[in-house]
Coordinates of C-alpha atoms in Angstrom, one line a residue:
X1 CA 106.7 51.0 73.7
X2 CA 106.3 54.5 71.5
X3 CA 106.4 56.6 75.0
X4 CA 109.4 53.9 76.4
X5 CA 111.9 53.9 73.5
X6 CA 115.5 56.3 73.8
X7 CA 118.1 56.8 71.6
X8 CA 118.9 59.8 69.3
X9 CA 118.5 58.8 66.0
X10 CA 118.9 61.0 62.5
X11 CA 115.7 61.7 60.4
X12 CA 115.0 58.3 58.9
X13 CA 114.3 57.6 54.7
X14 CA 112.5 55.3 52.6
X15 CA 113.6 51.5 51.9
X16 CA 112.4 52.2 48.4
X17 CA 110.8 54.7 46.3
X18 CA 107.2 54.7 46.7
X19 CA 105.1 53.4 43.7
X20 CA 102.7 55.8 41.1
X21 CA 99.2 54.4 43.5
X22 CA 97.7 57.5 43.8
X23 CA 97.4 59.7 46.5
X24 CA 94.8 62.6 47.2
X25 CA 96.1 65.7 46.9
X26 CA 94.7 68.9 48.7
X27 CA 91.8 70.0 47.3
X28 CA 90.2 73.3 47.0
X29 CA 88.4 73.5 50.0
X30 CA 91.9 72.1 51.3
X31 CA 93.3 69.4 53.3
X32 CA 91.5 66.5 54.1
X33 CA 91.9 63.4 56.7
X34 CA 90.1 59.8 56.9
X35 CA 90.6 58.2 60.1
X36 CA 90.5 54.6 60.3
X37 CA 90.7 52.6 64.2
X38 CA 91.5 49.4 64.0
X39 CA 90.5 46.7 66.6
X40 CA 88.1 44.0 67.1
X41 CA 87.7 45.3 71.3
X42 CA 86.5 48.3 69.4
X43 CA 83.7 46.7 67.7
X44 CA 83.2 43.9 70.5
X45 CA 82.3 47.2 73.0
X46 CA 85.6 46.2 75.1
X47 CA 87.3 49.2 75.1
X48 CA 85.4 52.9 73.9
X49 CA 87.2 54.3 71.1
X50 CA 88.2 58.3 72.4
X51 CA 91.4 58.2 69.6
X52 CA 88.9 59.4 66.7
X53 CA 87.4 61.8 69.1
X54 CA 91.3 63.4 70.1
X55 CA 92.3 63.1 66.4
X56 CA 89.6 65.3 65.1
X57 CA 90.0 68.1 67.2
X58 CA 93.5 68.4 66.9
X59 CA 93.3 68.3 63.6
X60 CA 90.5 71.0 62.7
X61 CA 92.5 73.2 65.2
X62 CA 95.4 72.2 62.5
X63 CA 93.2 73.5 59.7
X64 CA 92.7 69.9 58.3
X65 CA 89.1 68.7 58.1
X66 CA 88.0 64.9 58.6
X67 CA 85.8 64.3 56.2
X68 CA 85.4 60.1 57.5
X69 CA 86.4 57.5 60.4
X70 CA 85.7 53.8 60.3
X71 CA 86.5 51.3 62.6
X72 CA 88.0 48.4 61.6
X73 CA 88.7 45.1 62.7
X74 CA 92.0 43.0 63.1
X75 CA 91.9 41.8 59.8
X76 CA 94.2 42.1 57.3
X77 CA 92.2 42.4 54.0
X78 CA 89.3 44.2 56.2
X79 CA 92.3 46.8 57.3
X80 CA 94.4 46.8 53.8
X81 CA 90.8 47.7 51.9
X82 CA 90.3 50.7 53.7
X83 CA 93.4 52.0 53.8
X84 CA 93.8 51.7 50.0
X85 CA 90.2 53.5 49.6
X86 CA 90.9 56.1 52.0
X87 CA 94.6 57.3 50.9
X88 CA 92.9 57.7 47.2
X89 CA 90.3 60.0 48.5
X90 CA 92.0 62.1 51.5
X91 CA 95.4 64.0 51.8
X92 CA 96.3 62.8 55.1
X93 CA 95.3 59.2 56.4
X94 CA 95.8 58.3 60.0
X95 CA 95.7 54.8 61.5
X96 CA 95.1 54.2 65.1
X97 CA 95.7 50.9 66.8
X98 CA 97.4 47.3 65.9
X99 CA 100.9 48.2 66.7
X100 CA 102.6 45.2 68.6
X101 CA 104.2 42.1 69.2
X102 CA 100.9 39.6 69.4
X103 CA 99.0 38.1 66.9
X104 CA 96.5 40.5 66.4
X105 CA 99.0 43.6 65.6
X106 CA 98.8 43.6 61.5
X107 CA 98.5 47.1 60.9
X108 CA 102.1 47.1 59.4
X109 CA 101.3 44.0 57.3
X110 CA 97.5 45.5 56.1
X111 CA 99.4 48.9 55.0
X112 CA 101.7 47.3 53.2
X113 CA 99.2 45.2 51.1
X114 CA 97.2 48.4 50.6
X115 CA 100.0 49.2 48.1
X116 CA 101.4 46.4 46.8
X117 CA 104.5 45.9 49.1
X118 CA 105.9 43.7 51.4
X119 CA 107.1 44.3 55.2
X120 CA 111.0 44.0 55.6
X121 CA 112.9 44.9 58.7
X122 CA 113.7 48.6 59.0
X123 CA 117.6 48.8 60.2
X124 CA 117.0 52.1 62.5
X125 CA 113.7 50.3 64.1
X126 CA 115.7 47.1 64.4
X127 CA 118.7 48.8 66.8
X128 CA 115.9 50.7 68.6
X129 CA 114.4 47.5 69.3
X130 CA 117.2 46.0 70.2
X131 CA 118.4 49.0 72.5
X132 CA 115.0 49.0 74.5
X133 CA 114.6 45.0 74.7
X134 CA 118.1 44.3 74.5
X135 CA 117.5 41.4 72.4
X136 CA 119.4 40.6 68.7
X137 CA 116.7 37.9 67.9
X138 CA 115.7 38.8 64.7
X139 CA 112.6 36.1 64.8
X140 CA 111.4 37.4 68.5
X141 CA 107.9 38.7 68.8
X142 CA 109.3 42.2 69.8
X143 CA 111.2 42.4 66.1
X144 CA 107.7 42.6 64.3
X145 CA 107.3 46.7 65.5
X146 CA 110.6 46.7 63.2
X147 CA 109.0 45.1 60.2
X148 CA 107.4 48.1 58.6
X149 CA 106.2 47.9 54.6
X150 CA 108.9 48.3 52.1
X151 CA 108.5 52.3 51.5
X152 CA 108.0 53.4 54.9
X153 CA 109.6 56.8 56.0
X154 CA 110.1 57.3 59.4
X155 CA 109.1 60.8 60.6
X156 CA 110.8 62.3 63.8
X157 CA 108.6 64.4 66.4
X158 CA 109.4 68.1 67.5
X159 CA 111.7 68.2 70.4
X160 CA 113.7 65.9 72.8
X161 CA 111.0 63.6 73.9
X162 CA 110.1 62.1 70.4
X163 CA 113.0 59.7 70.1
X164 CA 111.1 57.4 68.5
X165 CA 110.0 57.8 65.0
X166 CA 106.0 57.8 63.1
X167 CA 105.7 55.4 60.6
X168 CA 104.1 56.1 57.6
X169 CA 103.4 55.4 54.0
X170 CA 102.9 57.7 51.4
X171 CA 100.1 59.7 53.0
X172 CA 99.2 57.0 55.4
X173 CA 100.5 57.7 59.1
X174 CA 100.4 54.8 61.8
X175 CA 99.6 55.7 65.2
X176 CA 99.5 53.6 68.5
X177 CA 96.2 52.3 69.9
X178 CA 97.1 53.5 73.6
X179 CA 95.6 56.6 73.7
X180 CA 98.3 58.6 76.0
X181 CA 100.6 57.2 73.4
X182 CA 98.6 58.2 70.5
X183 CA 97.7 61.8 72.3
X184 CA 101.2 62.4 72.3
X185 CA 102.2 61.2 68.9
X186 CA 99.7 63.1 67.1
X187 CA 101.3 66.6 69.3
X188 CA 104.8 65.9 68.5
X189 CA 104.0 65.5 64.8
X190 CA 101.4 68.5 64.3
X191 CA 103.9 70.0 62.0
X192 CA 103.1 67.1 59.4
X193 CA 99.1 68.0 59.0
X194 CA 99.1 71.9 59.6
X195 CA 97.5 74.0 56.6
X196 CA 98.8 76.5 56.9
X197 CA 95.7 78.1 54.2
X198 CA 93.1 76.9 56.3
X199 CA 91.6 78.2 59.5
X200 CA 88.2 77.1 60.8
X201 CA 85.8 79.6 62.8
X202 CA 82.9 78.4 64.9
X203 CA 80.4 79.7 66.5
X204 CA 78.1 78.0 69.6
X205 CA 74.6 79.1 69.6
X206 CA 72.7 77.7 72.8
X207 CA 68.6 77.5 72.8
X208 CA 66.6 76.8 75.7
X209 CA 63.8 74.9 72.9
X210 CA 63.1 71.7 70.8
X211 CA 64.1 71.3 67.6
X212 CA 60.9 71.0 66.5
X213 CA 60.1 74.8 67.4
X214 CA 63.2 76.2 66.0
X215 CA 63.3 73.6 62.6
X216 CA 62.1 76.8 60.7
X217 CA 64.6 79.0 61.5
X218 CA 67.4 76.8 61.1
X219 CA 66.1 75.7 57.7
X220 CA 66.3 79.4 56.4
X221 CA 70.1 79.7 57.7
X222 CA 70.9 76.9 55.9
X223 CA 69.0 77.7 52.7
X224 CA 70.9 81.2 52.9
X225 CA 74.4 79.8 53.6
X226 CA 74.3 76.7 51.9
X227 CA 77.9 75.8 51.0
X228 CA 79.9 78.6 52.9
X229 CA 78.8 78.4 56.3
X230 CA 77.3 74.5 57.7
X231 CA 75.1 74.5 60.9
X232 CA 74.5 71.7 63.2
X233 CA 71.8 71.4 66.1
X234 CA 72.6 69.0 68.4
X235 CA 70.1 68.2 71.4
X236 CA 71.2 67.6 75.0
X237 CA 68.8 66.1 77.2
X238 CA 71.5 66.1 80.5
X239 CA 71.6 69.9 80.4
X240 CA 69.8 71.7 82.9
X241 CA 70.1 74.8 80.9
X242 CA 69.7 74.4 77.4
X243 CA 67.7 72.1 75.0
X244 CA 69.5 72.6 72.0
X245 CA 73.3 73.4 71.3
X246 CA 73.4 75.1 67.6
X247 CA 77.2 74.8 66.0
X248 CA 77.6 77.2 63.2
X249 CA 81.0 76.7 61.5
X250 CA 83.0 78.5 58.0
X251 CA 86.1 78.9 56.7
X252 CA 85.4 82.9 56.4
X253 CA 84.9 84.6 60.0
X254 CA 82.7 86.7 57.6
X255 CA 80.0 84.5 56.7
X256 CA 80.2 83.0 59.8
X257 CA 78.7 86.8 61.9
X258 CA 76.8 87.0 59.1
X259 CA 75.3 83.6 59.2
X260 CA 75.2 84.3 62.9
X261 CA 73.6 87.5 62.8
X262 CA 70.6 85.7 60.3
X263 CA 70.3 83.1 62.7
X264 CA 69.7 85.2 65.9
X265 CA 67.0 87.2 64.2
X266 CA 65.1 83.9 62.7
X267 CA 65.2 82.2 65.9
X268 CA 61.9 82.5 68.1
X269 CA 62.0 85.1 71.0
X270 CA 63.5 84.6 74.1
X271 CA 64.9 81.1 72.9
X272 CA 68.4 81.9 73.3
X273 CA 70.2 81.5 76.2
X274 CA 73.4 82.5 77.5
X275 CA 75.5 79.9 78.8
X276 CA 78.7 79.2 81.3
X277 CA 79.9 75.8 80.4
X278 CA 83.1 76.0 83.5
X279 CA 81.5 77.4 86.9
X280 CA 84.2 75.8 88.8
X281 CA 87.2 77.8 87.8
X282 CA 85.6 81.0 88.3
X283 CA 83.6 80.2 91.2
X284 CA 85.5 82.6 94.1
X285 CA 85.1 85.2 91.8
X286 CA 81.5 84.9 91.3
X287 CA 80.4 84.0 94.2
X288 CA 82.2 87.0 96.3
X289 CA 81.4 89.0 93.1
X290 CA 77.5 88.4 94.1
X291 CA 78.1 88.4 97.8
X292 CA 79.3 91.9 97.5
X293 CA 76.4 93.1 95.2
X294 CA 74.5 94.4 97.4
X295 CA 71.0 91.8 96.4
X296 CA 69.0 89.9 98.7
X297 CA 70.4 87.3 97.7
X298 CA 73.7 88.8 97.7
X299 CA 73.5 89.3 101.3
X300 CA 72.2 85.4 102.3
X301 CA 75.4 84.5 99.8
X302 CA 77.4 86.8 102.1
X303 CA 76.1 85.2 105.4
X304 CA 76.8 81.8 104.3
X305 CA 80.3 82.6 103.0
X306 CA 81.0 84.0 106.5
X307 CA 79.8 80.8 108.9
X308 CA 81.9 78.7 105.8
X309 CA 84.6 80.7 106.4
X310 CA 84.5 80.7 110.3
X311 CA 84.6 76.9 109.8
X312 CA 87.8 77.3 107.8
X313 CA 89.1 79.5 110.8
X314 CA 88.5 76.9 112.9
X315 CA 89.5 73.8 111.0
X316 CA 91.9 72.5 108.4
X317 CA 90.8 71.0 105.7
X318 CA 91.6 67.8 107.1
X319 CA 89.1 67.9 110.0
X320 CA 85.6 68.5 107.3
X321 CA 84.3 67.2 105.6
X322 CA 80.9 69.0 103.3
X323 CA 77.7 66.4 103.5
X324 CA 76.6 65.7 100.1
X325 CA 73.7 63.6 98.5
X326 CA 73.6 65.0 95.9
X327 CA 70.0 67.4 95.9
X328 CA 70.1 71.0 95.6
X329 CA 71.1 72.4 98.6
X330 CA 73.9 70.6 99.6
X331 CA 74.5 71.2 95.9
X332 CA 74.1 74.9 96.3
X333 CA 76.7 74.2 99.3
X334 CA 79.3 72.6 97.6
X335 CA 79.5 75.3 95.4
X336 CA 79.9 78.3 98.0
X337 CA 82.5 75.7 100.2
X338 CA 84.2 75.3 97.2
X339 CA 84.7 78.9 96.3
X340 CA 85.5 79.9 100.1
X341 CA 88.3 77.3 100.1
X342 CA 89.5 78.5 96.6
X343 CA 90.0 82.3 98.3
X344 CA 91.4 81.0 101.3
X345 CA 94.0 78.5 99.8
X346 CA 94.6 79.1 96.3
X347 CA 97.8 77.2 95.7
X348 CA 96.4 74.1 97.7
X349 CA 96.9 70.4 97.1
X350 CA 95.0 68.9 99.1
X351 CA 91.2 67.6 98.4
X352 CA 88.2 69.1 100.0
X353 CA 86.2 65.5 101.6
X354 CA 82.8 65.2 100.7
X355 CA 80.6 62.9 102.8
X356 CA 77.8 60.9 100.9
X357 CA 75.2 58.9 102.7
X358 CA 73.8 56.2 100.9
X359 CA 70.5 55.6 101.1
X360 CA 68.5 52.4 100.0
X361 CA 67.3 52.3 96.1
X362 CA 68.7 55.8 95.0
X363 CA 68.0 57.0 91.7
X364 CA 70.6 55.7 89.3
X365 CA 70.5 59.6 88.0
X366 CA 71.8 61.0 91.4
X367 CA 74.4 58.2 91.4
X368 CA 75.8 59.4 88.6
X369 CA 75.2 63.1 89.2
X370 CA 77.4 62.9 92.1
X371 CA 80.2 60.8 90.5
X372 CA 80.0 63.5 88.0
X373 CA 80.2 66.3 90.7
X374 CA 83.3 64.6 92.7
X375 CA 85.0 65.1 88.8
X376 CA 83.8 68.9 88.2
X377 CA 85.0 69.5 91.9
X378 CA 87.8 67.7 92.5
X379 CA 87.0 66.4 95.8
X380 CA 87.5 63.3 97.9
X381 CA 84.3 61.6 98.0
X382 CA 83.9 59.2 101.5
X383 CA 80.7 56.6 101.0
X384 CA 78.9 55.4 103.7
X385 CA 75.6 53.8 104.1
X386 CA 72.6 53.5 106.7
X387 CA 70.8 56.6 108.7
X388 CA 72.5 60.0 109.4
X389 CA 73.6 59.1 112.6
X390 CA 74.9 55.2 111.9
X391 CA 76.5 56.9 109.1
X392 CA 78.5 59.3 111.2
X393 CA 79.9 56.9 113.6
X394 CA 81.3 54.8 110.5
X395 CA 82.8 58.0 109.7
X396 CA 84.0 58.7 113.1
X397 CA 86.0 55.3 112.8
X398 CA 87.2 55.4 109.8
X399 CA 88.4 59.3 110.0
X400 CA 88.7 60.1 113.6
X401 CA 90.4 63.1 112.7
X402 CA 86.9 64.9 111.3
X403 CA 85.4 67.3 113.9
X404 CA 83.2 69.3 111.5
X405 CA 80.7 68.4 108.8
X406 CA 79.4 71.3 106.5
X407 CA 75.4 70.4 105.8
X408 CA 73.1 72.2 104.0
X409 CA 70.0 72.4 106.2
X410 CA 67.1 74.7 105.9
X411 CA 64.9 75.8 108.5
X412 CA 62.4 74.6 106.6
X413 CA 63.5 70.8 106.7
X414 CA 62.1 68.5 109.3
X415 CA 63.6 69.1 113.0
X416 CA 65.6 72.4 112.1
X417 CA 64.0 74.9 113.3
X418 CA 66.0 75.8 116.3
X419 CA 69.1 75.1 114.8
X420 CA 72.1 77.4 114.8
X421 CA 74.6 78.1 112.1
X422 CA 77.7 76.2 113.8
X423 CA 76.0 73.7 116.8
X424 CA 77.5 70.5 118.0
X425 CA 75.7 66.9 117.6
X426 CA 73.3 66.0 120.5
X427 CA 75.0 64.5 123.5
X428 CA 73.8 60.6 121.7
X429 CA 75.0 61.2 118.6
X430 CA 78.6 60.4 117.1
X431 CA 80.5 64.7 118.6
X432 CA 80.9 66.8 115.1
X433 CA 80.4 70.5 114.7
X434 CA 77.0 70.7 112.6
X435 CA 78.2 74.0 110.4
X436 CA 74.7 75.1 108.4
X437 CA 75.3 77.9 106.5
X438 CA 72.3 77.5 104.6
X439 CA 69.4 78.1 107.3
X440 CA 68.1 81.2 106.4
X441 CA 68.1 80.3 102.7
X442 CA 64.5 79.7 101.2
X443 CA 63.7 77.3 98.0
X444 CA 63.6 80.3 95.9
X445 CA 67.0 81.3 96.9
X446 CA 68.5 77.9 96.2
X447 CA 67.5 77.7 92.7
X448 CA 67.9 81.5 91.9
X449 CA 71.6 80.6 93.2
X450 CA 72.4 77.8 91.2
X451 CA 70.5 79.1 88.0
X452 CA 72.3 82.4 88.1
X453 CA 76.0 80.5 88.4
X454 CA 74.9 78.3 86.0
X455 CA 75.6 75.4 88.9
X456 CA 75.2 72.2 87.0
X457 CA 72.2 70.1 89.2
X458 CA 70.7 66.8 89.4
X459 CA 68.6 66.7 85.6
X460 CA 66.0 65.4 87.9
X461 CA 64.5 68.7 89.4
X462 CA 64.4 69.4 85.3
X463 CA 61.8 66.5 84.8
X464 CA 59.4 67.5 87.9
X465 CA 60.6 66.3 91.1
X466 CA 61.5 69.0 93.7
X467 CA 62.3 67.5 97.1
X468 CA 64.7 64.1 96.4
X469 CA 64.9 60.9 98.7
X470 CA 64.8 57.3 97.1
X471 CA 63.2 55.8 94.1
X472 CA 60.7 53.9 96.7
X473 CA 59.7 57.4 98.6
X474 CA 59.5 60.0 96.1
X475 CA 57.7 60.9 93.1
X476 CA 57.1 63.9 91.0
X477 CA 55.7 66.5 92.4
X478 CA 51.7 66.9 90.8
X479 CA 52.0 70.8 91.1
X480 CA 54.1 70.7 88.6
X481 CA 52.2 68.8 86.5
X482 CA 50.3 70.5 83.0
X483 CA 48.9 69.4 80.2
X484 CA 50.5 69.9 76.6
X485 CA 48.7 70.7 73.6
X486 CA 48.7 67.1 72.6
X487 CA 46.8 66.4 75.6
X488 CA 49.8 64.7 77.6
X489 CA 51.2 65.2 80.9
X490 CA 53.7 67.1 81.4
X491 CA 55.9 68.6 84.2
X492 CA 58.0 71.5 84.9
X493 CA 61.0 72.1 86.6
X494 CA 61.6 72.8 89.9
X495 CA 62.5 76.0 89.9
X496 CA 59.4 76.8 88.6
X497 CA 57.2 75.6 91.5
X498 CA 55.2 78.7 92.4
X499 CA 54.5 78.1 96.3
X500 CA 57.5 76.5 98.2
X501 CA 55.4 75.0 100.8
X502 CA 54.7 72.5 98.0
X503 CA 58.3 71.5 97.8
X504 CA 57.8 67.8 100.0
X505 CA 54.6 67.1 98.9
X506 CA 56.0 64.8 96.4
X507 CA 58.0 62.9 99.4
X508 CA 55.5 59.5 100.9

């Protein structure tokens, strides 16, 4: 409806005078916001709230802070009780959700009851109601988004595409449920929130510890910059190369180095690490970066890069695909494909394919590792099930035009020895170009790779496993294994394994 609606229509006024209920004014710290959603599929767990998450941000980066939410359900009094509460104690109140024609859409009606009004039928909603539905039934469903409480203002977006108008009632302002809708809204009226006196300043610490080691530290900061600067610590157990993500955030940039400054010297050594949260964008640039540095590494990167990009000579992207299960090398593949195909066609639309070959009883973290990688990557993920080879002649019938499939084998896995870095299929199997780019690489160089980049991996090589098949066939791997000084057992990550011929042993 909100993103639907036409018609040019004049800034829009009041029915009546609003009434002497109070309203919160901004305060000296500044302006405030409550957020309330309103829903019962909210609260049911049918549909995940993200308008709360989209309204905070845009409005901190508007200067306003959010000092509550609350989630509501489609209920009247439930809806009208909060509302009332809220616009006493905030200067800006935003609804999200029960905007319609159906039963359940009493936002309107709750509003109005929050102040003691009634709802009446608006005369610029009613034409734009009837101009979109083209129907002059005043008692149709669609004529309740006219019906608006009694001292509504209608509020009119920056620019062309907000023809249609933000209700609101004194400082309460009704947004749509849909979040593109809402999304949208709250962008085309950003000049009804911005404080123009207030600018928030924040600064992301990241520790490679538990809270319990740094607890300490953190107290002191916020014993020393109680009430000017605020510091959160907020644990991450899906990174794979932090522990700990520390938010300091002021309304000085001042006492915000300062407090960052204190912090850094209270933390334990060696605790803080840096970190690369987007190694996608960047990725030509750092891989070629390290391919022309000179390392040994540098050098195997180089290698690779050049049978990858021999490949791309000889194929379009149409005819590979890059074979991905998601473990570390073909992980550590991806990555340098990716970047090759960035170089070579910048300005392209079209997907890299990515081939993944599901086996029986995978670990329900690789699952969704990989559905996370097809996201970070963009890529066309094909599924297919059974052994290598069945799995290549489904392939070969549903895409007949694939000639090439990028893999990333190591000498060191079973029957590779003797391979080459661009061979074809034995004369039985399914006829692809095998392109391994990887065959010279050793465990160590895979993970110095992807740690370097700061590649995100499977958070399974974090919690001891170092060689991955299914949940039936693999476990974690025992040299890995310590004991903490509470006398449990404990493992390390794989990167840390010290000799790689130790790298299967986990696999039965």
């Amino acid at each position: 409806m909100w993103g639907a609606l036409r018609g040019a229509l004049r800034a829009g006024g009041a029915l009546r005078a609003a009434s002497s209920r109070p309203m919160a004014p901004p305060g000296p710290a500044g302006s405030t916001a409550g957020i309330i959603v309103i829903g019962d599929e909210i609260l049911k767990g049918h549909t995940q709230d993200t308008n709360s998450f989209f309204m905070c941000r845009r409005l901190r980066a508007l200067g306003v802070r959010v000092a509550r939410i609350s989630v509501v359900p489609d209920d009247v009094e439930a809806i009208a009780g909060e509302v009332a509460a809220f616009a006493a104690r905030f200067t800006f109140v935003l609804t999200s959700g029960g905007i319609g024609p159906t039963h359940d859409d009493v936002t309107f009606e709750a509003v109005a009851r929050a102040f003691g009004e009634q709802v009446a039928p608006h005369p610029e909603l009613v034409a734009l109601v009837r101009r979109f539905f083209g129907t002059v039934d005043t008692q149709c469903p669609e004529m309740k988004l006219a019906r608006v409480p009694e001292s509504s203002r209608l509020n009119y977006g920056v620019g062309s595409a907000f023809k249609y108008p933000l209700v609101s009632v004194r400082n309460v302002y009704i947004f749509p449920g849909i979040p593109a809708l809402m999304e949208r809204a709250l962008d085309g009226f950003a000049h009804l929130f911005r404080s123009e006196q207030t600018q928030f300043h924040s600064r992301a610490v990241y520790v490679a510890a538990d809270e319990t080691l740094i607890a300490p530290a953190l107290d002191q900061v916020n014993a020393a910059f109680q009430g000017r600067v605020s510091l959160g610590s907020y644990p991450d157990w899906a990174s794979n190369y932090y522990r700990v993500k520390l938010m300091l955030d002021s309304e000085s940039e001042q006492d915000l180095e300062e407090a960052h400054r204190f912090l850094m010297e209270k933390l334990p050594p060696g605790v803080v690490v840096p970190l690369v949260t987007d190694c996608i964008a960047p990725a030509a640039t750092e891989v070629y970066g390290l391919a022309e540095s000179g390392s040994a590494l540098g050098q195997k990167v180089a290698a690779a890069l050049r049978t990858i990009e021999e490949a791309l000579e000889r194929y379009s992207l149409a005819q590979i695909c890059v074979g991905f299960n998601g473990g570390k090398d073909c992980t550590a593949l991806l990555h340098l494909v990716h970047a090759a195909v960035e170089r070579r066609y910048p300005a392209r639309q079209e997907k890299l394919q990515v081939l993944y070959i599901r086996i029986v009883s995978p670990f329900p973290e690789m699952e969704q590792f990989i559905q996370a990688t097809v996201q970070r990557y963009t890529v066309q993920l094909c599924t297919v099930e059974g052994s290598i080879r069945e799995a290549l002649v489904h392939l070969k019938e549903q895409q007949p035009q694939l000639e090439a499939v990028l893999m990333g084998t190591r000498r060191t896995d079973p029957y590779s020895r003797t391979l080459t870095p661009m061979c074809r299929t034995d004369p039985e199997w399914p006829p692809y170009m095998r392109v391994n780019p990887l065959l010279d690489w050793t465990y160590r160089d895979i993970w110095e790779f992807l740690r370097q980049l700061f590649v995100p991996y499977c958070i399974l090589y974090d919690k001891g496993y170092t060689s991955l098949g299914s949940m039936a066939n693999t476990l974690k791997n025992p040299a890995l294994r310590y004991t903490d000084s509470q006398g449990r057992d404990r493992y390390r990550p794989a990167y840390e394994l010290e000799n790689e011929e130790e790298e299967r042993t986990s696999r039965q």
